[in-house]
CSV table of C-alpha atoms in Angstrom, one decimal:
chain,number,residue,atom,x,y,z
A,1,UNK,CA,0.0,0.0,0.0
A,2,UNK,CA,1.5,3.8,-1.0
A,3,UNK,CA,1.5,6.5,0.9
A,4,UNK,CA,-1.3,8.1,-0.9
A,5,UNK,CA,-3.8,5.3,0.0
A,6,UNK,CA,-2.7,4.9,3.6
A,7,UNK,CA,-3.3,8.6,3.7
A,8,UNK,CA,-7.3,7.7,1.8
A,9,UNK,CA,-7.1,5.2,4.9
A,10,UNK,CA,-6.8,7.7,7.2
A,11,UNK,CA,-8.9,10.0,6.1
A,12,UNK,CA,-11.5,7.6,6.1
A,13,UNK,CA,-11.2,6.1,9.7
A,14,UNK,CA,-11.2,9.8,10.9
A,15,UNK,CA,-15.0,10.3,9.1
A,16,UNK,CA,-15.7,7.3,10.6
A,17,UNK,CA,-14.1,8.7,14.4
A,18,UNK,CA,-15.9,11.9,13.9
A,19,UNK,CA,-19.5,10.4,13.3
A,20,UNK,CA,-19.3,7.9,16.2
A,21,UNK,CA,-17.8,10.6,18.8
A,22,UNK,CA,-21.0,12.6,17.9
A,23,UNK,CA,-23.2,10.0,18.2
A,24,UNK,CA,-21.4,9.3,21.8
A,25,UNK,CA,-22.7,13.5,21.9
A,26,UNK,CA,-19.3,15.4,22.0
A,27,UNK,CA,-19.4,18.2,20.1
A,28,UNK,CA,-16.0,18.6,17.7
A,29,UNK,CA,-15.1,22.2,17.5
A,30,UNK,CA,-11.9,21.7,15.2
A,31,UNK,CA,-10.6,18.8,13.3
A,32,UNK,CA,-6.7,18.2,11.5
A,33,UNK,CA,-5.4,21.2,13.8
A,34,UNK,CA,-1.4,21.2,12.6
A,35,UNK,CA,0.8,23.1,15.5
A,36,UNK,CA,3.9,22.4,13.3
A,37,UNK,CA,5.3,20.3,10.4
A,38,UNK,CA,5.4,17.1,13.1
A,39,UNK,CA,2.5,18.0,15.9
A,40,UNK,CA,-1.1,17.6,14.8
A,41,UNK,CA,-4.0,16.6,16.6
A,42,UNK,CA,-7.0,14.8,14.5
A,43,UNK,CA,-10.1,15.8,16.4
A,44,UNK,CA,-10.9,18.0,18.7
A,45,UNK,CA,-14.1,18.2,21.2
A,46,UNK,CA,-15.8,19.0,24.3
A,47,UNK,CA,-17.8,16.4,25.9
A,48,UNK,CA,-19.6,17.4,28.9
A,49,UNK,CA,-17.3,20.8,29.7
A,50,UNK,CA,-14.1,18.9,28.9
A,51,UNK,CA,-12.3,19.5,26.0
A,52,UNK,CA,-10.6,16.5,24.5
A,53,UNK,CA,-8.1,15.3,22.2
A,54,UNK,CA,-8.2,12.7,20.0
A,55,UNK,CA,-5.6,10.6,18.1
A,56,UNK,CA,-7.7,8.0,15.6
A,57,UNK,CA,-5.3,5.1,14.0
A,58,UNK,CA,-7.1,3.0,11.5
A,59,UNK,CA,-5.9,-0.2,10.0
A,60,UNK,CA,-8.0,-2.4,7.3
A,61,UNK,CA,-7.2,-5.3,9.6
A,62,UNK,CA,-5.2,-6.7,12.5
A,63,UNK,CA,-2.7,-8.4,10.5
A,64,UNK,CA,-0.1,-5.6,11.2
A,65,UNK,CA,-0.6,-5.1,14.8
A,66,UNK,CA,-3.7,-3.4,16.6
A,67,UNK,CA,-4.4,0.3,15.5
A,68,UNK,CA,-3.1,1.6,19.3
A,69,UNK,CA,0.4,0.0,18.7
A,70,UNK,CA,1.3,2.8,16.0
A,71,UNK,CA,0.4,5.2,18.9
A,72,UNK,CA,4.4,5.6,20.2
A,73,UNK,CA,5.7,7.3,23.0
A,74,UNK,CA,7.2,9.5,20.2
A,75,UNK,CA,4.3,9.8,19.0
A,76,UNK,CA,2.1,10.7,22.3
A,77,UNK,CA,4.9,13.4,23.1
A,78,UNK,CA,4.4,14.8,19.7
A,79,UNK,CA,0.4,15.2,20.3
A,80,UNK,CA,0.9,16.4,23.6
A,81,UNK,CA,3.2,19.5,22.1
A,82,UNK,CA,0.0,20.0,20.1
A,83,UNK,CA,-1.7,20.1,23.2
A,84,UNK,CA,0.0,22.3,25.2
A,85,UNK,CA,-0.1,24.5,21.6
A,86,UNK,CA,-3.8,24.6,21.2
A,87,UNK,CA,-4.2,25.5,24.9
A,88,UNK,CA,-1.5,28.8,24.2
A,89,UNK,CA,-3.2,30.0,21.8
A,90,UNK,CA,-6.9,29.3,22.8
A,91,UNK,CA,-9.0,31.7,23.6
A,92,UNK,CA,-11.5,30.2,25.4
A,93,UNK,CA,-10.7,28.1,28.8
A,94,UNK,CA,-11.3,24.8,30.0
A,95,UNK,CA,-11.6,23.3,33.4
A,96,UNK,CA,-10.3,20.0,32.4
A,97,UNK,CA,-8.8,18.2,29.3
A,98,UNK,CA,-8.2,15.1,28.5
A,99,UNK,CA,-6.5,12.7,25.5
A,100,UNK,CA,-8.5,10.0,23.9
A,101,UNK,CA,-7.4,7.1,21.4
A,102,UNK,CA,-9.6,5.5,18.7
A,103,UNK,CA,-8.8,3.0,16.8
A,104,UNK,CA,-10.9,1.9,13.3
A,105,UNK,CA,-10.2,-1.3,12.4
A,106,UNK,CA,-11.8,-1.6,9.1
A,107,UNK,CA,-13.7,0.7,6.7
A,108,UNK,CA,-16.7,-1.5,4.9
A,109,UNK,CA,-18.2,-2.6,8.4
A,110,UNK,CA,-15.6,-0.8,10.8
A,111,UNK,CA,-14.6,-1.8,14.1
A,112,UNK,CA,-14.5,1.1,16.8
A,113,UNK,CA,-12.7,1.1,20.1
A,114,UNK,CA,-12.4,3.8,21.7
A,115,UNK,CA,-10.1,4.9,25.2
A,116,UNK,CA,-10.8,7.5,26.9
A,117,UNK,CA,-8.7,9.4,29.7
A,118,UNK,CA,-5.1,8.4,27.6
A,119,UNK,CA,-3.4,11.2,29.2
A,120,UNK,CA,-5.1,13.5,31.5
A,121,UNK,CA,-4.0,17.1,31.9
């Protein structure tokens, strides 16, 4: 698989993220927020006052690991310099955030799992 369709992929697992996260009612106030070249965050909500952070990893199957495995501790310290990014240069204050995970695994009939409270702040 090339870049290009693991990118399609991606794209598609996050649709898939975003409707069941509003379906779960948090509302997603931003969505692909870049804080530099290497630091992005996919989705971002609030649900129920606190605002949230969410990493999705989608995989057509589990034949190359689980979907959380690609989530590194690289990776999570590369999120949470988004974090702390989005939080400078908010406007508007939160009580309480948090970091969620979800992993798709699949696209025609998609598997959701979702963990909340990754990495509370």
């Amino acid at each position: 698989m090339n870049l290009k369709e693991n990118a399609q992929k991606g794209k598609i697992g996050e649709n898939i993220a975003q409707e069941y996260i509003k379906k779960c009612g948090m509302k997603i106030i931003d969505t692909n927020w870049h804080y530099s070249k290497n630091a992005e965050i996919d989705i971002i909500g609030v649900d129920k006052g606190t605002l949230v952070f969410v990493e999705v990893k989608t995989r057509s199957s589990l034949d190359f690991g689980h979907p959380f495995e690609a989530i590194t501790k690289t990776k999570i310290q590369k999120i949470h310099t988004a974090i702390l990014g989005y939080l400078n240069k908010s406007d508007k204050k939160y009580n309480s955030y948090r970091f969620d995970a979800i992993a798709v695994i699949g696209t025609d009939n998609p598997k959701i799992e979702h963990l909340k409270n990754c990495g509370q702040y």
